Amino acid sequence: MLKSLKAPVLSFLGFILIGVVLEFGFSAFIQITALFVLVNIILAMSLNLVNGTTGQFSLGHAGFMAVGAYVSAYSSQHWVPLPESLGFLNFIIYAVLAGLFAAFFGFLVGQPSLRLKGDYLAIVTLGFGEIIRVALLNMDFLGGARGIHAIPTLPEGWGLSRFMSQYLFGLFWTVTCFFVLWRIIHSSHGRALLSVREDEIAAEAMGVNTTSMKVRAFVIAAFFAGVAGAMSAHYVRYISPSSFGFLKSVDVVIMVVLGGMGSMTGAIFAAILVTLLPEVLRGLQDLTGVDLRMVIYSLALILVMILRPKGLFGEMELPDLWRRYVRRSS
Amino acid sequence: MSDALLEVSGITMRFGGLKAVDNLSFTLKKGQLGGLIGPNGAGKTTVFNMLTGVYRPTHGDVKLGGRSMVGLRPYQISHHGLTRTFQNIRLFKNLSVLNNVLIATHQHARTGLWAAVARNQAFRKEDREMRERALDLLKIFKLDGKADEQAGSLPYGQQRQLEIVRAMATQPKVILLDEPAAGMNHSETHSLMETIARIRQDFQLTVLLIEHDMKLVMGICENIVVLDHGVKIEEGAPERIRSSPKVIEAYLGVEEE
Ligand SMILES: Nc1ncnc2c1ncn2[C@@H]1O[C@H](COP(=O)(O)OP(=O)(O)OP(=O)(O)O)[C@@H](O)[C@H]1O
Ligand SMILES: [Mg+2]
């Protein structure tokens, strides 16, 4: 057990370094962008489990994110399970709660996936996301269209600045999400998920319960989408139904497709790219005076999909790509 | 008929107006190697689809070891020990040869998701054992050297062999082989049949084989069922089939086969 915690703990400690660099070398704007890189990495990795690994087409990830964001925001305003000095842990608890709620919705949305495939499933999950959004608009105790303001954020303390504790919170979940998903995918269960994507009829004949596999994928992915929603709620400190529209779901799908369906490291890479690119292009806007960000962003996407139709990483993970590169160049 | 492992009674499959299989009954004893033959479109694959739960028979019953399989999902039937290969190869093409076999062993996995996430001792031990077992099975067709290759990149004949290995990995009692020799040349077919006979012995399998090549079926099957237009026209030992006028007539119509 201790041995299996080694890699996650080491990666957590290693990536603290990036936080330190951001803390001392960069503006508040870049810091918040970095936090959203973490949110998007979790969204992309988790959606990849459904769309990439299991081969289902979900377009409702923002819906799960919304559930998580609202659960975490609401509970942080009304409930303090642990004393102030353990404030950090409170937020972990809110996020877990957010994840569990979202996972429950993942279970519900997983049901139609048992019957529907491809475009049809995409439409149903898209509908789900919209239902969540409209339902939130009409829930007065959650602020309706105004949303929730003044959401508590992570506490300073233990010598940590606010940004640093926000970063550590996000890093904790990113590392957790990565290792949980990576280990599931690289286990017998993950192979069973892959078999659903590859050929459902053959998978069933080999004894794989394809329906339970699909529901599992939805539940696990929704859990982490809920956590990502919680993170974003505590980072921005303000949420409203419009923060979780259809376009947010599309964004996440773009990350997964761009990275390469089924490649976790590809999803991470694409999440970083898609989050940073518009921000980097902002500088260009200052020069030219026109907002070409979205044009360039779209062109870049089209270009990648023409040159690498299977996504930047294809189906491969970073270590595979590296090995292939080394083999070619030797 | 208490020694019948697989008992098929009166199964019928209608597709709209077409009766693809009509009131078919036969049994397979434990350890038997049976053959299912018939001209193109006779309904052979449809029989397999009904036995494995892909289609639910319009009428009739299928019993495995005395238990009815009708209405069960394909994966449940596989858990009961009935598995198959596919005529139109259905490997997990983008996955490695080893992973194809490992997926079929998943139904016997005892460690759950949490163990996988925790990477605990039980998980690691089971994962290692699964891989060893899968590699052992691949040795049947000397495919163990290709364990890391993509299944879809194997030559056609080896893909068919891999289908058999994958089915074996479910640890079946009964295995249904749908034209395992299709597209193979004479010597490949010959060695395939020897292997099938051998694994039947070694694993105490009961086998039902669909095959077009009459000579081949006659050579190794003990009991043969002949279908034509969905109807059983003959059943029995090879000698009986060979001399049956009905069979000769059915096959004369498709001489070019
Ligand atoms: N899903 C389906 N819907 C409608 N008709 C079908 C379906 N599956 C099979 N059939 C029809 O049922 C008949 C039997 O088909 P089947 O595939 O079982 O024959 P087969 O004996 O396996 O033939 P072959 O030797 O060519 O493999 C054919 O006429 C076929 O067109
Ligand atoms: Mg057929």
XYZ file of C-alpha atoms and ligand atoms in Angstrom:
619
model
C 0.000 0.000 0.000
C 2.757 2.412 0.981
C 4.696 1.412 -2.089
C 1.772 2.248 -4.337
C 1.524 5.727 -2.816
C 5.114 6.491 -3.702
C 4.598 7.635 -7.287
C 1.578 9.865 -6.532
C 3.283 11.474 -3.541
C 6.485 12.070 -5.462
C 4.650 13.629 -8.387
C 2.684 15.824 -6.001
C 5.880 17.026 -4.359
C 7.587 17.504 -7.711
C 4.847 19.674 -9.134
C 4.856 21.911 -6.083
C 7.920 23.394 -7.717
C 5.831 24.806 -10.547
C 3.607 26.437 -7.946
C 6.601 28.034 -6.299
C 7.844 29.396 -9.626
C 4.386 30.791 -10.382
C 4.137 32.267 -6.915
C 7.290 34.303 -7.166
C 7.754 34.889 -10.840
C 4.340 35.577 -12.305
C 1.335 37.843 -12.187
C -1.976 37.027 -10.529
C -3.490 36.662 -13.989
C -1.062 33.956 -14.985
C -1.566 32.269 -11.645
C -5.318 31.969 -12.105
C -4.737 30.709 -15.638
C -2.506 28.014 -14.187
C -5.249 27.003 -11.788
C -7.603 26.614 -14.717
C -5.074 24.472 -16.497
C -5.471 22.066 -13.585
C -9.272 22.206 -13.780
C -9.183 21.509 -17.499
C -6.660 18.696 -17.153
C -9.032 16.921 -14.786
C -11.978 17.521 -17.096
C -10.082 16.236 -20.116
C -8.645 13.176 -18.397
C -12.022 12.171 -17.019
C -13.946 12.698 -20.244
C -11.259 10.711 -21.997
C -12.300 7.702 -19.926
C -15.777 7.843 -21.473
C -15.097 9.165 -24.963
C -11.636 7.774 -25.506
C -11.242 4.580 -23.534
C -14.812 3.312 -23.543
C -15.735 4.778 -26.932
C -18.989 6.428 -25.874
C -19.758 9.938 -27.046
C -20.643 12.172 -24.118
C -21.324 15.854 -24.646
C -22.536 16.536 -21.126
C -19.383 16.985 -19.117
C -20.215 20.578 -18.177
C -23.408 19.280 -16.580
C -21.471 17.117 -14.126
C -19.128 19.991 -13.538
C -22.071 22.242 -12.719
C -23.460 19.743 -10.223
C -20.092 19.561 -8.505
C -19.580 23.310 -8.505
C -22.957 24.014 -6.953
C -22.694 21.256 -4.357
C -19.256 22.403 -3.279
C -20.143 26.111 -3.295
C -23.349 25.591 -1.384
C -21.887 23.277 1.225
C -18.865 25.523 1.777
C -21.236 28.375 2.593
C -23.402 26.373 4.955
C -21.272 23.717 6.511
C -17.871 23.664 8.194
C -17.166 20.062 9.194
C -13.656 20.589 10.596
C -12.221 23.438 12.684
C -10.738 26.481 10.895
C -7.190 25.306 11.428
C -7.927 22.318 9.177
C -9.586 24.558 6.594
C -7.742 22.909 3.745
C -9.276 19.545 4.562
C -12.740 21.068 4.614
C -12.347 21.908 0.965
C -11.248 18.377 0.181
C -14.441 17.200 1.862
C -16.584 19.620 -0.161
C -14.942 18.421 -3.338
C -15.518 14.768 -2.462
C -19.154 15.566 -1.798
C -19.318 17.395 -5.119
C -17.804 14.392 -6.841
C -20.256 11.987 -5.257
C -23.261 14.055 -6.307
C -21.925 14.334 -9.820
C -21.213 10.597 -9.855
C -24.830 9.941 -8.998
C -25.855 11.983 -12.039
C -23.247 10.083 -13.997
C -25.036 6.918 -13.037
C -28.346 8.316 -14.294
C -26.899 9.589 -17.550
C -25.073 6.314 -18.015
C -28.403 4.535 -18.375
C -29.312 5.747 -21.884
C -25.810 4.871 -23.011
C -26.836 1.254 -22.591
C -29.182 1.607 -25.520
C -27.844 4.498 -27.526
C -24.691 4.878 -29.505
C -22.742 7.583 -31.252
C -24.707 10.656 -32.285
C -27.803 9.617 -30.384
C -25.928 9.306 -27.136
C -24.217 12.626 -27.796
C -27.605 14.291 -28.135
C -28.960 12.732 -24.947
C -25.935 13.769 -22.900
C -26.087 17.231 -24.431
C -29.721 17.366 -23.357
C -28.695 16.352 -19.872
C -26.251 19.238 -19.630
C -28.945 21.674 -20.720
C -31.469 20.246 -18.260
C -29.013 20.774 -15.421
C -28.407 24.336 -16.531
C -32.098 25.164 -16.839
C -32.887 23.454 -13.551
C -30.240 25.576 -11.826
C -31.700 28.708 -13.397
C -34.945 27.908 -11.653
C -33.645 26.961 -8.233
C -33.950 30.040 -6.101
C -32.078 28.670 -3.121
C -29.089 28.317 -5.453
C -29.406 31.876 -6.641
C -31.250 31.201 -9.891
C -29.779 33.115 -12.816
C -27.722 35.262 -10.437
C -25.796 32.237 -9.265
C -23.819 31.991 -6.042
C -21.547 34.830 -4.965
C -18.790 35.118 -2.409
C -17.929 31.450 -2.393
C -15.296 30.711 0.247
C -11.907 29.923 -1.139
C -8.961 28.059 0.254
C -7.497 29.602 3.397
C -4.102 31.149 3.749
C -2.097 29.760 6.575
C 0.704 27.399 7.464
C 2.879 29.942 5.732
C 1.064 29.494 2.424
C -0.273 32.316 0.343
C -3.801 32.099 -0.993
C -2.576 31.185 -4.467
C -0.301 28.498 -3.084
C -3.046 26.796 -1.140
C -5.367 27.018 -4.160
C -2.634 25.516 -6.283
C -1.966 22.704 -3.820
C -5.688 21.941 -3.676
C -5.834 21.678 -7.466
C -2.608 19.741 -7.645
C -3.858 17.256 -5.072
C -6.899 16.500 -7.216
C -5.020 16.480 -10.491
C -2.529 13.949 -9.184
C -5.285 11.880 -7.588
C -7.334 11.924 -10.769
C -4.348 11.006 -12.895
C -3.290 8.033 -10.829
C -6.796 6.720 -10.252
C -7.622 6.835 -13.953
C -4.225 5.645 -15.129
C -4.343 2.654 -12.839
C -7.878 1.780 -13.790
C -7.070 2.010 -17.484
C -3.966 -0.121 -17.037
C -5.759 -2.903 -15.241
C -8.096 -5.675 -16.180
C -11.000 -3.265 -15.696
C -9.472 -0.789 -18.101
C -8.971 -3.490 -20.700
C -12.627 -4.380 -20.306
C -13.521 -0.728 -20.961
C -11.361 -0.779 -24.069
C -13.078 -3.908 -25.316
C -16.405 -2.055 -25.233
C -14.948 0.577 -27.516
C -13.360 -1.962 -29.827
C -16.257 -4.357 -30.380
C -19.240 -4.679 -28.089
C -20.468 -7.962 -29.507
C -17.090 -9.613 -29.146
C -16.642 -8.117 -25.681
C -19.928 -9.630 -24.526
C -19.060 -12.996 -26.037
C -15.830 -12.905 -24.021
C -17.813 -12.340 -20.845
C -17.527 -8.572 -20.471
C -20.691 -7.010 -19.094
C -20.686 -4.085 -21.481
C -23.578 -2.229 -19.854
C -21.993 -2.214 -16.438
C -18.699 -1.126 -17.991
C -20.323 1.877 -19.661
C -22.092 2.937 -16.482
C -18.849 2.614 -14.546
C -17.043 4.822 -17.009
C -19.757 7.455 -16.739
C -19.793 7.336 -12.934
C -16.028 7.621 -12.523
C -15.738 10.376 -15.122
C -18.632 12.298 -13.578
C -17.018 12.085 -10.151
C -13.922 13.859 -11.362
C -15.901 16.347 -13.444
C -17.733 17.200 -10.223
C -14.422 17.683 -8.463
C -13.244 19.945 -11.278
C -16.449 21.929 -10.884
C -15.766 22.290 -7.175
C -12.260 23.539 -7.918
C -13.465 26.148 -10.351
C -16.150 27.325 -7.885
C -13.545 27.921 -5.200
C -11.129 29.552 -7.623
C -13.497 32.045 -9.255
C -15.655 32.364 -6.116
C -18.658 33.074 -8.235
C -20.727 30.612 -10.267
C -23.884 30.891 -12.295
C -25.669 28.476 -14.607
C -24.160 30.207 -17.614
C -20.658 29.202 -16.483
C -21.536 25.620 -17.417
C -23.163 25.887 -20.802
C -22.944 23.610 -23.766
C -19.811 25.324 -25.022
C -17.906 24.232 -21.937
C -18.727 20.606 -22.771
C -17.572 21.188 -26.328
C -14.322 22.630 -25.025
C -13.613 19.452 -23.128
C -14.485 17.274 -26.109
C -12.055 19.347 -28.174
C -9.317 18.675 -25.640
C -9.918 14.934 -25.762
C -10.086 14.778 -29.550
C -7.102 17.060 -29.955
C -4.996 15.029 -27.545
C -5.971 11.767 -29.173
C -8.921 9.639 -28.117
C -7.842 7.224 -25.439
C -4.537 8.897 -24.647
C -4.454 10.283 -21.114
C -1.208 12.125 -21.559
C -2.586 13.460 -24.836
C -5.622 14.790 -22.984
C -3.366 16.506 -20.480
C -1.223 18.043 -23.186
C -4.267 19.247 -25.104
C -5.863 20.665 -21.953
C -2.766 22.731 -21.313
C -2.619 23.851 -24.927
C -6.285 24.762 -25.216
C -6.202 26.697 -21.951
C -3.024 28.590 -22.680
C -3.332 29.281 -26.382
C -6.065 31.947 -26.160
C -4.168 33.621 -23.337
C -0.918 33.651 -25.243
C -2.737 35.071 -28.246
C -4.020 37.902 -26.102
C -0.642 39.544 -26.551
C -1.223 39.518 -30.287
C -4.471 41.347 -29.809
C -2.646 44.194 -28.092
C -0.425 44.530 -31.145
C -2.992 44.319 -33.902
C -5.931 45.863 -32.120
C -8.367 43.242 -33.394
C -9.421 40.150 -31.540
C -8.114 37.354 -33.713
C -7.810 34.928 -30.854
C -10.718 32.693 -31.723
C -9.911 32.765 -35.416
C -6.356 31.624 -34.834
C -7.465 29.113 -32.241
C -9.972 27.591 -34.637
C -7.495 27.547 -37.483
C -4.959 25.835 -35.268
C -7.513 23.181 -34.386
C -8.455 22.584 -38.001
C -4.812 22.368 -38.967
C -4.037 19.794 -36.287
C -7.014 17.675 -37.263
C -5.931 17.726 -40.907
C -2.314 16.897 -40.163
C -3.001 14.465 -37.339
C -6.558 13.196 -37.716
C -6.143 10.868 -34.758
C -5.131 13.709 -32.469
C -1.726 14.917 -31.381
C -0.803 11.741 -29.509
C -3.007 9.353 -31.458
C -3.864 6.526 -29.145
C -0.442 6.490 -27.614
C 0.760 7.697 -24.270
C 3.760 9.937 -23.845
C 6.147 7.115 -22.860
C 5.153 5.147 -26.001
C 5.758 8.189 -28.179
C 9.118 8.751 -26.559
C 10.165 5.150 -27.111
C 9.125 5.351 -30.728
C 11.029 8.591 -31.184
C 14.174 7.084 -29.667
C 13.857 4.000 -31.868
C 13.462 6.100 -35.007
C 16.355 8.375 -34.324
C 18.771 5.573 -33.511
C -30.057 -37.726 -22.487
C -28.500 -36.962 -19.126
C -24.995 -36.897 -20.557
C -25.851 -34.093 -22.971
C -23.885 -30.960 -22.129
C -25.518 -28.774 -24.746
C -29.130 -29.447 -25.516
C -30.834 -27.523 -28.275
C -34.545 -28.127 -28.635
C -36.701 -26.749 -31.380
C -35.034 -23.365 -31.819
C -36.480 -21.133 -34.502
C -35.323 -17.738 -35.686
C -37.469 -15.508 -37.832
C -36.222 -12.368 -39.504
C -39.450 -10.772 -40.681
C -40.821 -13.226 -43.204
C -37.646 -15.298 -43.376
C -37.244 -18.348 -41.192
C -33.463 -18.411 -40.973
C -33.548 -21.402 -38.628
C -36.569 -23.637 -38.355
C -37.262 -25.884 -35.390
C -33.721 -27.147 -34.962
C -32.834 -29.702 -32.301
C -29.572 -31.462 -31.539
C -27.386 -32.313 -28.581
C -23.699 -32.334 -27.844
C -22.248 -34.716 -25.290
C -19.448 -33.649 -23.011
C -16.156 -33.880 -24.825
C -17.739 -34.376 -28.207
C -16.566 -32.664 -31.380
C -19.625 -31.820 -33.407
C -19.964 -30.297 -36.833
C -22.595 -27.960 -38.228
C -22.558 -27.805 -41.985
C -24.715 -26.574 -44.794
C -24.610 -24.423 -47.904
C -24.280 -20.629 -47.840
C -27.080 -18.911 -46.037
C -28.306 -22.159 -44.479
C -28.550 -20.518 -41.064
C -25.412 -21.828 -39.364
C -24.156 -18.529 -38.006
C -27.681 -17.695 -36.904
C -27.643 -20.868 -34.791
C -24.447 -19.687 -33.099
C -25.970 -16.273 -32.512
C -28.941 -17.862 -30.781
C -26.795 -20.173 -28.663
C -24.637 -17.293 -27.465
C -27.468 -14.879 -26.763
C -26.829 -12.405 -29.592
C -30.318 -13.249 -30.857
C -33.135 -14.535 -28.730
C -34.768 -17.531 -30.450
C -38.332 -16.922 -31.570
C -39.132 -20.388 -30.224
C -37.319 -23.197 -28.534
C -34.809 -23.673 -25.762
C -31.072 -23.984 -25.322
C -29.783 -25.794 -22.249
C -26.198 -25.850 -21.045
C -25.586 -28.435 -18.360
C -29.319 -28.564 -17.767
C -29.806 -24.802 -17.379
C -31.722 -22.766 -19.892
C -29.677 -20.046 -21.584
C -32.555 -18.387 -23.397
C -33.026 -14.770 -22.348
C -29.587 -14.444 -20.782
C -27.242 -11.750 -22.007
C -24.244 -12.937 -24.058
C -21.790 -12.146 -21.275
C -23.817 -14.254 -18.836
C -23.815 -17.162 -21.249
C -20.066 -16.763 -21.515
C -19.830 -16.913 -17.725
C -21.761 -20.178 -17.841
C -19.049 -21.579 -20.063
C -20.290 -21.198 -23.619
C -18.121 -19.138 -25.925
C -17.452 -18.683 -29.596
C -15.324 -17.331 -32.407
C -16.664 -15.181 -35.222
C -16.853 -15.942 -38.905
C -16.144 -12.311 -39.789
C -13.230 -11.976 -37.335
C -14.104 -9.699 -34.451
C -10.834 -9.174 -32.682
C -10.136 -6.051 -30.667
C -8.086 -4.850 -33.617
C -6.404 -1.815 -32.104
C -5.283 -3.660 -29.001
C -2.271 -5.886 -28.564
C -2.485 -9.626 -29.074
C -1.913 -10.118 -25.351
C -4.639 -7.659 -24.378
C -7.102 -9.476 -26.609
C -6.542 -12.606 -24.576
C -6.410 -10.772 -21.251
C -9.841 -9.240 -21.835
C -11.312 -12.715 -22.065
C -9.792 -13.595 -18.690
C -11.395 -10.551 -17.059
C -14.529 -12.475 -16.101
C -12.428 -14.564 -13.735
C -10.745 -11.584 -12.096
C -11.389 -11.465 -8.358
C -9.752 -8.166 -7.487
C -11.974 -5.132 -7.924
C -11.566 -1.523 -8.954
C -10.242 -0.428 -5.574
C -7.522 -3.008 -5.674
C -6.590 -1.793 -9.135
C -6.381 1.803 -7.913
C -4.455 0.852 -4.784
C -2.187 -1.452 -6.792
C -2.147 -3.730 -3.765
C -0.483 -7.105 -3.502
C -3.580 -9.076 -4.459
C -3.992 -6.997 -7.601
C -0.387 -7.307 -8.677
C -0.358 -11.024 -8.072
C -3.530 -11.565 -10.057
C -2.341 -9.346 -12.894
C 0.873 -11.348 -13.119
C -1.002 -14.638 -13.104
C -3.404 -13.443 -15.785
C -0.511 -12.515 -18.037
C 1.197 -15.840 -17.496
C -1.973 -17.725 -18.289
C -2.603 -15.631 -21.387
C 0.931 -16.216 -22.664
C 0.548 -19.938 -22.046
C -2.601 -19.988 -24.129
C -0.911 -18.027 -26.894
C 1.691 -20.793 -27.050
C -0.980 -23.147 -28.400
C -0.617 -21.422 -31.740
C 2.932 -20.158 -31.143
C 1.564 -16.629 -30.950
C 3.363 -15.809 -27.700
C 6.192 -14.173 -29.657
C 3.670 -11.721 -31.080
C 2.071 -10.816 -27.756
C 2.855 -7.125 -28.093
C 1.824 -6.723 -31.704
C -1.426 -5.104 -32.668
C -4.060 -7.772 -33.250
C -5.256 -6.107 -36.443
C -1.791 -6.257 -37.961
C -1.501 -10.055 -37.760
C -1.819 -12.058 -40.956
C -5.316 -13.337 -41.576
C -4.672 -16.931 -40.522
C -3.149 -15.870 -37.237
C -6.086 -13.586 -36.553
C -8.324 -16.625 -36.757
C -6.009 -18.499 -34.422
C -6.035 -15.581 -32.004
C -9.825 -15.686 -32.001
C -9.618 -19.267 -30.802
C -7.046 -18.441 -28.135
C -9.169 -15.540 -26.925
C -12.216 -17.777 -26.667
C -10.162 -20.370 -24.789
C -9.148 -17.743 -22.267
C -12.725 -17.525 -21.003
C -12.188 -21.100 -19.749
C -15.195 -22.451 -21.616
C -16.942 -25.774 -21.335
C -18.267 -25.509 -24.865
C -16.609 -23.609 -27.668
C -18.337 -22.757 -30.938
C -16.020 -22.200 -33.891
C -17.500 -20.387 -36.891
C -15.489 -21.371 -39.981
C -12.121 -21.292 -38.229
C -10.346 -22.367 -41.405
C -11.919 -19.830 -43.736
C -9.300 -18.272 -45.992
C -6.557 -20.684 -44.957
C -4.642 -22.826 -47.409
C -4.619 -26.592 -47.308
C -1.677 -27.150 -44.981
C -2.728 -24.356 -42.628
C -6.177 -25.885 -42.422
C -4.713 -29.287 -41.729
C -2.565 -28.105 -38.852
C -5.455 -26.043 -37.490
C -7.614 -29.135 -37.310
C -4.888 -31.039 -35.525
C -4.612 -28.246 -33.010
C -8.356 -28.180 -32.453
C -8.339 -31.921 -31.817
C -5.457 -31.493 -29.408
C -6.891 -28.657 -27.352
C -10.133 -30.566 -27.091
C -8.177 -33.342 -25.389
C -5.980 -31.134 -23.249
C -8.712 -28.824 -22.022
C -11.540 -31.375 -22.024
C -13.533 -29.147 -24.298
C -16.735 -29.753 -26.122
C -16.533 -28.288 -29.592
C -19.066 -27.377 -32.246
C -17.576 -26.469 -35.565
C -19.069 -24.729 -38.579
C -17.168 -25.540 -41.717
C -17.712 -25.392 -45.435
C -15.099 -27.911 -46.346
C -16.943 -31.245 -46.198
C -13.814 -33.371 -46.281
C -12.383 -31.571 -43.348
C -15.499 -31.913 -41.229
C -15.794 -35.573 -42.105
C -12.210 -36.035 -40.988
C -12.522 -34.859 -37.430
C -16.148 -34.507 -36.355
C -17.934 -37.288 -34.546
C -21.432 -36.027 -34.968
C -22.578 -33.803 -37.789
C -25.719 -31.739 -38.203
C -26.584 -30.652 -41.724
C -28.688 -27.550 -42.252
C -30.322 -26.423 -45.457
C -32.548 -23.351 -45.630
C -32.739 -23.350 -41.860
C -33.969 -26.915 -41.631
C -32.014 -29.885 -40.319
C -31.902 -32.343 -43.174
C -29.554 -34.889 -41.683
C -27.666 -35.743 -38.535
C -25.216 -38.456 -37.566
C -21.740 -39.891 -37.913
C -19.627 -38.895 -40.961
C -20.335 -42.169 -42.805
C -24.024 -41.560 -42.580
C -23.705 -37.971 -43.798
C -21.472 -38.969 -46.670
C -23.974 -41.423 -48.057
C -27.093 -39.365 -47.430
C -28.910 -38.488 -50.643
C -30.431 -35.351 -49.103
C -27.036 -34.002 -48.202
C -25.615 -34.750 -51.603
C -28.556 -32.980 -53.202
C -28.217 -29.919 -50.982
C -24.535 -29.655 -51.738
C -24.800 -30.381 -55.452
C -26.667 -27.104 -55.780
C -23.589 -25.288 -54.571
C -20.956 -27.423 -56.223
C -18.562 -24.504 -56.674
C -18.150 -24.327 -52.920
N -29.788 -10.013 -38.604
C -30.386 -10.539 -39.696
N -31.466 -9.945 -40.227
C -32.073 -10.461 -41.323
N -31.676 -11.573 -41.932
C -30.596 -12.222 -41.438
C -29.904 -11.747 -40.305
N -28.876 -12.588 -40.041
C -28.938 -13.542 -40.970
N -29.963 -13.344 -41.820
C -30.351 -14.209 -42.934
O -30.515 -15.505 -42.425
C -30.039 -16.464 -43.336
C -29.022 -17.339 -42.678
O -27.839 -16.595 -42.463
P -26.571 -17.188 -41.737
O -25.571 -16.109 -41.658
O -26.978 -17.839 -40.495
O -26.103 -18.297 -42.774
P -24.794 -19.187 -42.749
O -25.232 -20.587 -42.838
O -23.924 -18.831 -41.624
O -24.142 -18.784 -44.134
P -22.600 -18.670 -44.537
O -22.154 -20.024 -44.882
O -22.617 -17.773 -45.727
O -21.880 -18.078 -43.379
C -29.518 -15.704 -44.535
O -30.517 -15.686 -45.524
C -29.285 -14.326 -43.992
O -29.434 -13.356 -44.984
Mg -22.090 -18.031 -41.412
